[in-house]
CSV table of C-alpha atoms in Angstrom, one decimal:
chain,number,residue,atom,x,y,z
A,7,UNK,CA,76.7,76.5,106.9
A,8,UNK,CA,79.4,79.3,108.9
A,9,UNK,CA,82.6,79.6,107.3
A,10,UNK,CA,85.2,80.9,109.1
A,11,UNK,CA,89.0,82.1,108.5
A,12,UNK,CA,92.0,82.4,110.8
A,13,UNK,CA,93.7,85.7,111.0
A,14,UNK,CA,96.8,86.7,113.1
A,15,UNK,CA,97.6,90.1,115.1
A,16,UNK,CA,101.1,90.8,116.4
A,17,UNK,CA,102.9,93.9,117.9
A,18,UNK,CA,101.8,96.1,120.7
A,19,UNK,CA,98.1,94.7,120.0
A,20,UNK,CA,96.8,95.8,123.8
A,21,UNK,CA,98.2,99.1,123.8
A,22,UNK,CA,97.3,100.2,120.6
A,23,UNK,CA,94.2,98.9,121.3
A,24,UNK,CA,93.9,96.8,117.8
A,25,UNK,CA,92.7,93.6,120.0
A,26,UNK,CA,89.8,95.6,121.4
A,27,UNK,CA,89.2,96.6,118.6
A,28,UNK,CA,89.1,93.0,116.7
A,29,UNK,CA,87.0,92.1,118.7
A,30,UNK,CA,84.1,94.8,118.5
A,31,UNK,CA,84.4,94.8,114.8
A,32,UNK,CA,84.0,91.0,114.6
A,33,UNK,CA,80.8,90.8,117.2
A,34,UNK,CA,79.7,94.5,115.6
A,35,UNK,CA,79.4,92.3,112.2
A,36,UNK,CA,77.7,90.1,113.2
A,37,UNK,CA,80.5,87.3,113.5
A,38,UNK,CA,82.0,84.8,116.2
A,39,UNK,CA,85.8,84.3,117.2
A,40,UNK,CA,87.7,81.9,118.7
A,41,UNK,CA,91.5,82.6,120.3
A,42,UNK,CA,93.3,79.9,119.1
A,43,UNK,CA,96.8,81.4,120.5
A,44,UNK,CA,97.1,84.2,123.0
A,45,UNK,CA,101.1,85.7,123.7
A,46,UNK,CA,101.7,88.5,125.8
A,47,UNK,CA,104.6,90.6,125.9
A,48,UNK,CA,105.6,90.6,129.2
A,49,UNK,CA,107.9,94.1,128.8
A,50,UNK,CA,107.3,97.3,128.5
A,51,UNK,CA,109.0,96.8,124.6
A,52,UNK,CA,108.0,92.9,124.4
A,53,UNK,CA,105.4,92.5,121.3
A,54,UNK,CA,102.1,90.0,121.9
A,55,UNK,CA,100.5,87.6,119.3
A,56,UNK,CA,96.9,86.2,118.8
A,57,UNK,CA,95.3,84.1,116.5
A,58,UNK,CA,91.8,84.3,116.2
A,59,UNK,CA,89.7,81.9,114.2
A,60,UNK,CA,87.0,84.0,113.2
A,61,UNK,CA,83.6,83.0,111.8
A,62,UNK,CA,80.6,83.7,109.7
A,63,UNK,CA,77.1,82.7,108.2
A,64,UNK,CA,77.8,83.1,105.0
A,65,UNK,CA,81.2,84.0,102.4
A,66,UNK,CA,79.8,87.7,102.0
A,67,UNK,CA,79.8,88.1,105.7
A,68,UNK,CA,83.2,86.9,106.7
A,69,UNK,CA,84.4,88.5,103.8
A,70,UNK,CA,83.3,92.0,105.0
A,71,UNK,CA,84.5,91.3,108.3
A,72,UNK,CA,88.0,90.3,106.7
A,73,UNK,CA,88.2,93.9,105.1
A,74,UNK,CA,87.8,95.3,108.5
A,75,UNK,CA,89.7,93.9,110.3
A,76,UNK,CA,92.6,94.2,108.0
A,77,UNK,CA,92.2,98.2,107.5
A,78,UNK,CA,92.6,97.3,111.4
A,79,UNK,CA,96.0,95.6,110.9
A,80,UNK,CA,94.6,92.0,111.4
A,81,UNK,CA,96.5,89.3,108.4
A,82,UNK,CA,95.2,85.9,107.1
A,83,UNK,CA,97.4,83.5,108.6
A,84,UNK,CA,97.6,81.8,105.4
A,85,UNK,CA,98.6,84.2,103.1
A,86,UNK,CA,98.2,83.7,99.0
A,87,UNK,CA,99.4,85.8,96.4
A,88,UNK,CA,97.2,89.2,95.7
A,89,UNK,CA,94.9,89.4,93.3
A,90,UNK,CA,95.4,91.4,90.4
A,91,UNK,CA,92.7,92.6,87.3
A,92,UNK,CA,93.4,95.1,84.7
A,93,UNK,CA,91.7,98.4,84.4
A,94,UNK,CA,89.1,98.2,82.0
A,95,UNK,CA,89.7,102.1,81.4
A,96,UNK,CA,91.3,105.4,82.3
A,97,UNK,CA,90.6,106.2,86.0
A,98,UNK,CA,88.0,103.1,85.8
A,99,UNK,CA,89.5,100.9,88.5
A,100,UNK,CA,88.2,96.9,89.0
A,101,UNK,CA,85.0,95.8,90.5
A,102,UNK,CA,86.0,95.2,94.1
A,103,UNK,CA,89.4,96.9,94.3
A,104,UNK,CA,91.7,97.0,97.2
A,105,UNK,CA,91.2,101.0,99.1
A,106,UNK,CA,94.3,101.9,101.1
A,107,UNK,CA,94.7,102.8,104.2
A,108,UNK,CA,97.6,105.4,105.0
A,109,UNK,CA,99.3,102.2,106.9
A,110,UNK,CA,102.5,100.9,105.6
A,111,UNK,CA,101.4,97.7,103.4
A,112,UNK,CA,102.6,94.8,101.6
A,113,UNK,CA,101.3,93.0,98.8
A,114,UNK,CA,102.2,89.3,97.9
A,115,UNK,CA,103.5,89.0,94.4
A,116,UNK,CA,104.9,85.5,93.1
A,117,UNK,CA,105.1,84.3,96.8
A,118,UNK,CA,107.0,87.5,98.2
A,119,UNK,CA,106.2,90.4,99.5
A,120,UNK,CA,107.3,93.9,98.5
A,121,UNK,CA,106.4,97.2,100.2
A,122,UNK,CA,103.6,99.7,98.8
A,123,UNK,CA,105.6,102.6,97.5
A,124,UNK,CA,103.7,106.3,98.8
A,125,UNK,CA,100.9,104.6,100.8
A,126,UNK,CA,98.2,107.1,101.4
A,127,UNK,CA,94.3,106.2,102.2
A,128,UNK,CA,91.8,106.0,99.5
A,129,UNK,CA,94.1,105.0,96.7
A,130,UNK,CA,94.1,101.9,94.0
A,131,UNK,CA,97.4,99.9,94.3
A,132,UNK,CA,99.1,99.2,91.2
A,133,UNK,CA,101.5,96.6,90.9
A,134,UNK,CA,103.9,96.5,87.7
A,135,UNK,CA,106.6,93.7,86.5
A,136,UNK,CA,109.6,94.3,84.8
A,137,UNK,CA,107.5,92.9,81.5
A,138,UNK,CA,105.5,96.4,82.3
A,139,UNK,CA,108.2,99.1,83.1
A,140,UNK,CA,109.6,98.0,79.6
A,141,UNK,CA,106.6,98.8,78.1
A,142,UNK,CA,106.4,102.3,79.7
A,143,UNK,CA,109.9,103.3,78.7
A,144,UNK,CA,110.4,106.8,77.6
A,145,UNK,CA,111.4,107.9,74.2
A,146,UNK,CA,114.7,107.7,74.8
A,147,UNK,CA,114.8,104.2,76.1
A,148,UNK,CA,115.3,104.9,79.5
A,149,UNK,CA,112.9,103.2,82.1
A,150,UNK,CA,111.4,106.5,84.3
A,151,UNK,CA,111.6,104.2,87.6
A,152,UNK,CA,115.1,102.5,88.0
A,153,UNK,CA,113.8,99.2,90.4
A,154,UNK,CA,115.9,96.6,88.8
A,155,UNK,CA,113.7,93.5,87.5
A,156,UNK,CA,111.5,93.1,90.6
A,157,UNK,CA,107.7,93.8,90.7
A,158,UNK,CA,106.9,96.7,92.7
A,159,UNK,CA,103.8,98.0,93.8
A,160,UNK,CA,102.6,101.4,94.5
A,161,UNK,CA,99.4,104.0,95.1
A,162,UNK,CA,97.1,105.6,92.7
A,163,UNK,CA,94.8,107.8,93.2
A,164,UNK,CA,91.4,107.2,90.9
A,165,UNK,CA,91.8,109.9,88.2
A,166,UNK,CA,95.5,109.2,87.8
A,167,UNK,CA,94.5,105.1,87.0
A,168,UNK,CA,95.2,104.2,82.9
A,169,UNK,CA,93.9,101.8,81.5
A,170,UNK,CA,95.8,98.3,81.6
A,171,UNK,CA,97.0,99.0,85.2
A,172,UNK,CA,97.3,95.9,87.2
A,173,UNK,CA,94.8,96.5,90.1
A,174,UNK,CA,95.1,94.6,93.5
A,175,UNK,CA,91.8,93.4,94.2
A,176,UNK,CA,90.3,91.3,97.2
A,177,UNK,CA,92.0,91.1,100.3
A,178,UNK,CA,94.0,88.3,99.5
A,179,UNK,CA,98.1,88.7,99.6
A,180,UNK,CA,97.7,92.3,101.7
A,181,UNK,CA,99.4,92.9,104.7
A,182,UNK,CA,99.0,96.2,106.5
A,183,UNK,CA,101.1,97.3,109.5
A,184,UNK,CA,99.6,100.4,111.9
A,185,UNK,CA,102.3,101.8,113.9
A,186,UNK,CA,103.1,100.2,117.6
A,187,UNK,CA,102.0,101.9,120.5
A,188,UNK,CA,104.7,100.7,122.7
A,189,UNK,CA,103.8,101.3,126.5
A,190,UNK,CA,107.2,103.2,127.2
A,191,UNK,CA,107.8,105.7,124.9
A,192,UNK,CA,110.9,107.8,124.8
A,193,UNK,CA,112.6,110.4,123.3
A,194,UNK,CA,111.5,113.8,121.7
A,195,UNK,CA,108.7,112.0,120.3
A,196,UNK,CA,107.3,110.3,123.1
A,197,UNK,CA,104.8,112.6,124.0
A,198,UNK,CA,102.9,111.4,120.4
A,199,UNK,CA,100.9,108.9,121.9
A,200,UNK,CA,97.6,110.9,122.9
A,201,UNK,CA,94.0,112.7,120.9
A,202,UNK,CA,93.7,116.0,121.9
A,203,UNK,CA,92.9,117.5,125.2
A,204,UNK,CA,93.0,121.2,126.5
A,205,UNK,CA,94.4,120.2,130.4
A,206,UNK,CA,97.6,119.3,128.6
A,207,UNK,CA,100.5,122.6,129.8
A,208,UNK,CA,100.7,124.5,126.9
A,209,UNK,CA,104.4,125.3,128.0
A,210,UNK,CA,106.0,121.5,128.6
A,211,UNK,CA,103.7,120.5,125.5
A,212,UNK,CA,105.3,123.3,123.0
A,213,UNK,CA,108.9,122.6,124.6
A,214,UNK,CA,108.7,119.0,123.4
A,215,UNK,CA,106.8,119.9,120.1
A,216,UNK,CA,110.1,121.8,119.4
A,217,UNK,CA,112.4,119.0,120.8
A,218,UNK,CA,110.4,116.9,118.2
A,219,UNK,CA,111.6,119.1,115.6
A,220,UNK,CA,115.4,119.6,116.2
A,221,UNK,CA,115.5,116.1,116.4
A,222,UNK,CA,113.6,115.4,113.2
A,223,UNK,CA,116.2,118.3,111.5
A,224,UNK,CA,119.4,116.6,113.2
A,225,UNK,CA,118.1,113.5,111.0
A,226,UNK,CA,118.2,115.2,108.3
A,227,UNK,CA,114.5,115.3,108.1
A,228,UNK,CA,111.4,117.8,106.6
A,229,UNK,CA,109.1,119.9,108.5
A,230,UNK,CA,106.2,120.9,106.8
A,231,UNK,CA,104.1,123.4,107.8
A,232,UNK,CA,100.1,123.5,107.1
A,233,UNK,CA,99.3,127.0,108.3
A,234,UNK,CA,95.3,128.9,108.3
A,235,UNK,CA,95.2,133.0,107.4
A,236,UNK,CA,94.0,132.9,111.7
A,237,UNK,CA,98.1,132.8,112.0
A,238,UNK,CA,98.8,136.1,110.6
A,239,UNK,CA,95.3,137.4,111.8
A,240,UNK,CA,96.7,136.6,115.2
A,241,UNK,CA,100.1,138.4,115.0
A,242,UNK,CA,102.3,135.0,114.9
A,243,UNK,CA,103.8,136.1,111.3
A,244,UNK,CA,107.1,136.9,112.1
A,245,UNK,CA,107.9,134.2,114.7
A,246,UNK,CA,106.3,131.6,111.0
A,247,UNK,CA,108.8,134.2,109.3
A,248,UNK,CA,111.7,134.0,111.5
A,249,UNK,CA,111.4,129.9,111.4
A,250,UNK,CA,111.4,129.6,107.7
A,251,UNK,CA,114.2,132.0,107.9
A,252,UNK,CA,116.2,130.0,110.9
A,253,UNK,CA,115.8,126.4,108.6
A,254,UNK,CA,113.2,125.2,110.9
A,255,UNK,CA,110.5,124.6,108.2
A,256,UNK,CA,111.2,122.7,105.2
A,257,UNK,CA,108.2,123.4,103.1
A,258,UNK,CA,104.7,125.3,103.3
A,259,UNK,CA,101.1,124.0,102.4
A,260,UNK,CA,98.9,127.0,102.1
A,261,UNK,CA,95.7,128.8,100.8
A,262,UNK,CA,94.9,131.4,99.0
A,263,UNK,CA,94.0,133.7,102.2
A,264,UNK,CA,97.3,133.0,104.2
A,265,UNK,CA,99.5,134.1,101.0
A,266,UNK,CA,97.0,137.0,100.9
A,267,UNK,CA,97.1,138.6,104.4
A,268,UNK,CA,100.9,137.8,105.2
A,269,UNK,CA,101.6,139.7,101.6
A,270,UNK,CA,99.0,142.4,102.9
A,271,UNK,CA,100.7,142.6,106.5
A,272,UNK,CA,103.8,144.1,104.8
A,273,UNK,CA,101.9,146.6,102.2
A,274,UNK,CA,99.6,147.9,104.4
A,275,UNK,CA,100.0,146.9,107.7
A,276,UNK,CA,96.8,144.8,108.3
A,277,UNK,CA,95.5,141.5,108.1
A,278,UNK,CA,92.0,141.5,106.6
A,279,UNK,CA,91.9,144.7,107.2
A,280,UNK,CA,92.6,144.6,110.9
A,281,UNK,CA,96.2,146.3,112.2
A,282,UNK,CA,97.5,143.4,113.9
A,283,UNK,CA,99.5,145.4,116.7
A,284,UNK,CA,96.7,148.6,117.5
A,285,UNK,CA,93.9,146.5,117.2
A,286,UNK,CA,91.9,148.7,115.6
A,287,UNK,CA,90.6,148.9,111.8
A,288,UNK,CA,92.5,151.5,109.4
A,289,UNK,CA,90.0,153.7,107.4
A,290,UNK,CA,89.6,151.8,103.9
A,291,UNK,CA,91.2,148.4,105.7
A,292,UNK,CA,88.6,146.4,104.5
A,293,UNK,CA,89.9,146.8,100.9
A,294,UNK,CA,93.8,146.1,101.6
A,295,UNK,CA,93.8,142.4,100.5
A,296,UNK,CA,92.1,143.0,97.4
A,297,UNK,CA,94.9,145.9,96.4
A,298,UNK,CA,97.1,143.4,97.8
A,299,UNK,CA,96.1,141.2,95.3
A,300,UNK,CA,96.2,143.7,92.9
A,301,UNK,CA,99.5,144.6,93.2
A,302,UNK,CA,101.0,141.5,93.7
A,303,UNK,CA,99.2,140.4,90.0
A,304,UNK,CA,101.2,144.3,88.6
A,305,UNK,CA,104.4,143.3,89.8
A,306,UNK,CA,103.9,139.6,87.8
A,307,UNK,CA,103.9,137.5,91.1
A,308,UNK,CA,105.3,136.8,94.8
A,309,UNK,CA,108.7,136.2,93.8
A,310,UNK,CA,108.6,139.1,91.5
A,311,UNK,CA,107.1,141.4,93.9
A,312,UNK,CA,109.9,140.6,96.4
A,313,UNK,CA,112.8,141.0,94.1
A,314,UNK,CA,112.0,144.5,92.8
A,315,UNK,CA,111.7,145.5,96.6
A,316,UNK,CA,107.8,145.9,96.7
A,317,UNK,CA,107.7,143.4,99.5
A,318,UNK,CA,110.1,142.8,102.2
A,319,UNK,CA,109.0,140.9,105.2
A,320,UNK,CA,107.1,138.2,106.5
A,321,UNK,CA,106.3,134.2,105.5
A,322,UNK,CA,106.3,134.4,101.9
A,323,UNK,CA,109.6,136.3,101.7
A,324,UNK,CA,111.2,134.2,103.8
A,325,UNK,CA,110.2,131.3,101.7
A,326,UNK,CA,111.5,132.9,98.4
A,327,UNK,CA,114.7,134.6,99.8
A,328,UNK,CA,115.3,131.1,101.2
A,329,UNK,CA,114.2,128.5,98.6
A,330,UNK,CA,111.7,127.0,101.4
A,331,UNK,CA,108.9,125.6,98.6
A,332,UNK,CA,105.3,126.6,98.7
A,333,UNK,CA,102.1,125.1,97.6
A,334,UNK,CA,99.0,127.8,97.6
A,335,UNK,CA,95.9,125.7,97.0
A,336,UNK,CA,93.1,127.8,95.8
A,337,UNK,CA,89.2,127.0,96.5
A,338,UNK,CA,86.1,128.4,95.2
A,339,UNK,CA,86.0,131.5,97.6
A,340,UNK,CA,88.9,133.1,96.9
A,341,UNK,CA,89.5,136.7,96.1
A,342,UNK,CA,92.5,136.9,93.1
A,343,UNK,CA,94.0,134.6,93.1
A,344,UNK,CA,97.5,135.7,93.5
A,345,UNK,CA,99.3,134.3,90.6
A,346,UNK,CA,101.0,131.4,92.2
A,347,UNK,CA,97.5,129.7,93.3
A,348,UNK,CA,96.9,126.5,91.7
A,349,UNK,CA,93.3,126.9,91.1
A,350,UNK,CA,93.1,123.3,89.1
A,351,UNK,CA,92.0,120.9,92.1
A,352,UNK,CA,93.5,118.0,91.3
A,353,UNK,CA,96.5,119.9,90.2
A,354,UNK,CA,96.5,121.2,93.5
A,355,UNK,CA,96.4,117.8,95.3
A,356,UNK,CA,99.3,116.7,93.4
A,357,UNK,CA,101.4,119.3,94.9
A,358,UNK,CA,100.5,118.7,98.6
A,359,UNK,CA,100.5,115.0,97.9
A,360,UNK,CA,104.4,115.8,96.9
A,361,UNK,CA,105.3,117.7,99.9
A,362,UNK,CA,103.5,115.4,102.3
A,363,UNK,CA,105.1,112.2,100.8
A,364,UNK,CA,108.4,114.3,101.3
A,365,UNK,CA,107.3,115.2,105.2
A,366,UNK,CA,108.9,113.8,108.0
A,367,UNK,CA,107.2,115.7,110.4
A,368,UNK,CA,103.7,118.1,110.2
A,369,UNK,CA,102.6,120.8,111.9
A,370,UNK,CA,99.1,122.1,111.1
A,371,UNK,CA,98.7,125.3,112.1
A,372,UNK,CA,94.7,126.5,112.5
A,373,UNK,CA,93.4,125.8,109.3
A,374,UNK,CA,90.6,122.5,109.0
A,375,UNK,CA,89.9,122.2,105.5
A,376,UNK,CA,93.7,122.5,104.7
A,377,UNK,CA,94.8,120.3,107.6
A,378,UNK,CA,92.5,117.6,106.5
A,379,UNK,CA,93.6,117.9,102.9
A,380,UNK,CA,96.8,117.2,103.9
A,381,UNK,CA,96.5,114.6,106.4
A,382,UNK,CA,94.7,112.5,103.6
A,383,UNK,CA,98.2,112.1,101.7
A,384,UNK,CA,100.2,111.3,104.9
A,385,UNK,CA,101.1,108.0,105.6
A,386,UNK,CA,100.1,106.6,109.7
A,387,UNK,CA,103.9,106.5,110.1
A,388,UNK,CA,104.3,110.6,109.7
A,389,UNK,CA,104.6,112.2,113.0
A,390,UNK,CA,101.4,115.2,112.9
A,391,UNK,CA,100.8,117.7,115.6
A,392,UNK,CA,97.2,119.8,114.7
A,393,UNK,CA,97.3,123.2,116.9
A,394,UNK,CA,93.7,124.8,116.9
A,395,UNK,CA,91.4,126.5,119.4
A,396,UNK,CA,88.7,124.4,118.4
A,397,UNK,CA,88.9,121.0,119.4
A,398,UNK,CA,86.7,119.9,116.7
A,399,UNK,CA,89.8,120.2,114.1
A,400,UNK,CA,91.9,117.6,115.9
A,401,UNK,CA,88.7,115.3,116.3
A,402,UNK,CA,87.3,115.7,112.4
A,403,UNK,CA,91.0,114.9,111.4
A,404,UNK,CA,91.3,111.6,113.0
A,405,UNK,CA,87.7,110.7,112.2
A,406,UNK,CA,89.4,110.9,108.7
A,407,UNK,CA,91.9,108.6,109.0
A,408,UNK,CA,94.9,110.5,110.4
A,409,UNK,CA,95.2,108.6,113.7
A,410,UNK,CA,98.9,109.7,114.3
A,411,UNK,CA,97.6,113.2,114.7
A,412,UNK,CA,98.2,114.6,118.1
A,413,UNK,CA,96.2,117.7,118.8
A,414,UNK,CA,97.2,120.9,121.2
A,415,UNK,CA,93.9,123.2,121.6
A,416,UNK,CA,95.4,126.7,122.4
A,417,UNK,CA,95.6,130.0,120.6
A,418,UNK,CA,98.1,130.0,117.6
A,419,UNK,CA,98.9,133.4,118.0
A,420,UNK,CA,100.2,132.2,121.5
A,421,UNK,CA,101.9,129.0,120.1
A,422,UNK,CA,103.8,130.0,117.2
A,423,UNK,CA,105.8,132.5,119.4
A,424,UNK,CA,106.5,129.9,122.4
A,425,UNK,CA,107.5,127.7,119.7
A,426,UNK,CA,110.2,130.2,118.1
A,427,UNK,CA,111.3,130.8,121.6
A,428,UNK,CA,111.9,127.1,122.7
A,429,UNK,CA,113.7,126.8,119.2
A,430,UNK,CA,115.8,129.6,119.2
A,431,UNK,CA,117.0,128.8,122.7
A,432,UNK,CA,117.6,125.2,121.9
A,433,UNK,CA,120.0,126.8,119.4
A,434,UNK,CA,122.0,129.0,121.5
């Protein structure tokens, strides 16, 4: 006997093409659908509305096909409260427990519905009363989250769930909201609307990546900056340095290797060995990031090595000399580390997951493994430009999840300098 379930779509549903893609999930699924109701926004900024009655075999069927379609934006047109289950242990989540996408959400709690607070992909959502902040009240009697006497809900990640955390399981009482694609798009951020493609002019496309940022600073908003050790290998370290300097970048998200070689640029000259103007390999270059390392560890750390004067240029002293924070995430390769690498891991992801719920805008800067990292705590709603020479960097991170990526495929060692130009011009 089919059972079937009605579902509702509403914004810029063609554009974005979350229709289409109802559709193909539903048929893919093996499922049936019916448009019950069909409005189309006849403007460039008018939103449409479908219903679609969508149908099944069996309850485990439709139920699968309900899960994707929501992670697709698509809500029960008959909403209910959420489901909620304890966890039977720490970082032990429910049987059938609601994963996030990095979409803005809402769960239904006591017939209303209240925002998830720090939405990223791949999390538990836990949703606490006022009964529950009582009970987590500090020592000194003071609640740690000040949210009156309404419920609120928020992300956790696995390892981070205790035990006694009221889970959201089900789909029931979810509502998730991707970002419109409206047809016309305007303003500095307009251009955000595509993939990745190397046709695009590298010129008009880095002119509006900076227009994107002076507007994001006149809002009073943070630029964080995921850069790769290929941007000091490629000679764009002072033009990084002179925008940390200039207030242009809020925060860094780094590895091991970029601390390294922009530390190693001002000891020795050289970036893995390699003299970054000449072109050529010093005698012994090979071995300058590992007495970089070495005498970065001597002088007690970055910050210490730049206030008794042993350093005195480039990315990392700009950050210091002007409070811009830093997060060096270390991985299993690394040489060192330099003091100020968090090798824990998930110590480590606490820190980006910080900066990047922090982030109003993102610029990852030739580096995969870090961009995807990050882009894993971003939220759909955080504007993202990916700059690589390999196409495949964009194209791996939005396989991930983060579809508001926008990728440029040039050279970095040609972008970060066009970049600083446009900026500093801007300025003038």
């Amino acid at each position: 006997m089919a059972v079937s379930r009605t579902v509702e779509l509403d914004g810029h549903i063609i554009d974005s093409g979350m229709m289409e893609t109802s559709f193909r999930t539903i048929m893919e699924m093996g499922g049936s659908f019916e448009v019950e109701e069909f409005q189309i926004g006849r403007s460039k900024t008018e939103e449409s509305y479908a219903r679609l009655l969508v149908e099944a075999d069996d309850e485990d069927t439709l139920q699968s096909i309900i899960h994707e379609l929501h992670q697709n934006g698509a809500n029960p047109a008959d909403p209910t409260d959420a489901t909620l289950e304890p966890a039977p242990a720490d970082q032990v989540v429910p049987k059938g427990f609601y994963s996030t996408t990095n979409h803005p959400t809402e769960i239904r709690v006591d017939g209303e519905w209240i925002d998830v607070e720090n939405i990223e992909m791949d999390c538990a959502v836990v949703v606490e009363d006022s009964e529950a902040r009582s009970a987590s009240e500090d020592s000194s009697g003071q609640s740690p989250r000040e949210h009156g006497d309404n419920p609120r809900a928020y992300t956790k990640v696995l390892n981070a769930v205790e035990e006694g955390d009221l889970i959201v399981t089900g789909s029931a009482g979810i509502r998730v909201n991707p970002p419109d694609r409206p047809r016309d798009s305007e303003g500095a951020f307009g251009f955000m609307q595509g993939g990745v493609s190397s046709e695009r002019p590298s010129e008009s496309t880095i002119r509006k990546i900076a227009g994107a940022i002076e507007e994001t600073k006149r809002e009073d908003g943070d630029v964080l900056a995921v850069c790769g050790p290929a941007l000091i290998h490629s000679g764009a370290r002072e033009d990084l340095a002179a925008l940390v300097r200039e207030g242009y970048i809020d925060m860094l998200s780094i590895g091991n290797g970029f601390a390294v070689h922009d530390l190693e640029r001002d000891l020795y000259g050289t970036s893995l060995g390699m003299d970054t103007e000449e072109l050529d390999h010093p005698r012994k270059g090979h071995k300058h990031h590992i007495y970089t390392i070495s005498e970065i560890i001597r002088a007690g750390g970055i910050e210490e090595a730049i206030e008794e004067g042993l350093v005195e240029s480039g990315v990392m002293y700009e950050c210091v000399r002007n409070d811009v924070p830093y997060v060096i995430a270390g991985s299993i390769r690394d040489d060192g580390p330099l003091p100020e690498t968090i090798t824990d891991a998930i110590e480590a992801q606490n820190a980006i997951r910080e900066q990047a719920h922090r982030a109003d805008f993102v610029m990852m800067l030739s580096t995969l493994l870090h961009s995807v990292a990050v882009g894993n705590c971003l939220p759909s709603t955080t504007r993202t430009v990916c700059v690589d020479i390999n196409p495949a960097t964009v194209t791996q991170l939005v396989d991930r999840g983060s579809a508001q990526a926008v990728g440029m495929v040039t050279d970095i060692g040609t972008f970060v300098p066009i970049l600083a130009e446009h900026l500093f011009d801007e300025r003038e």
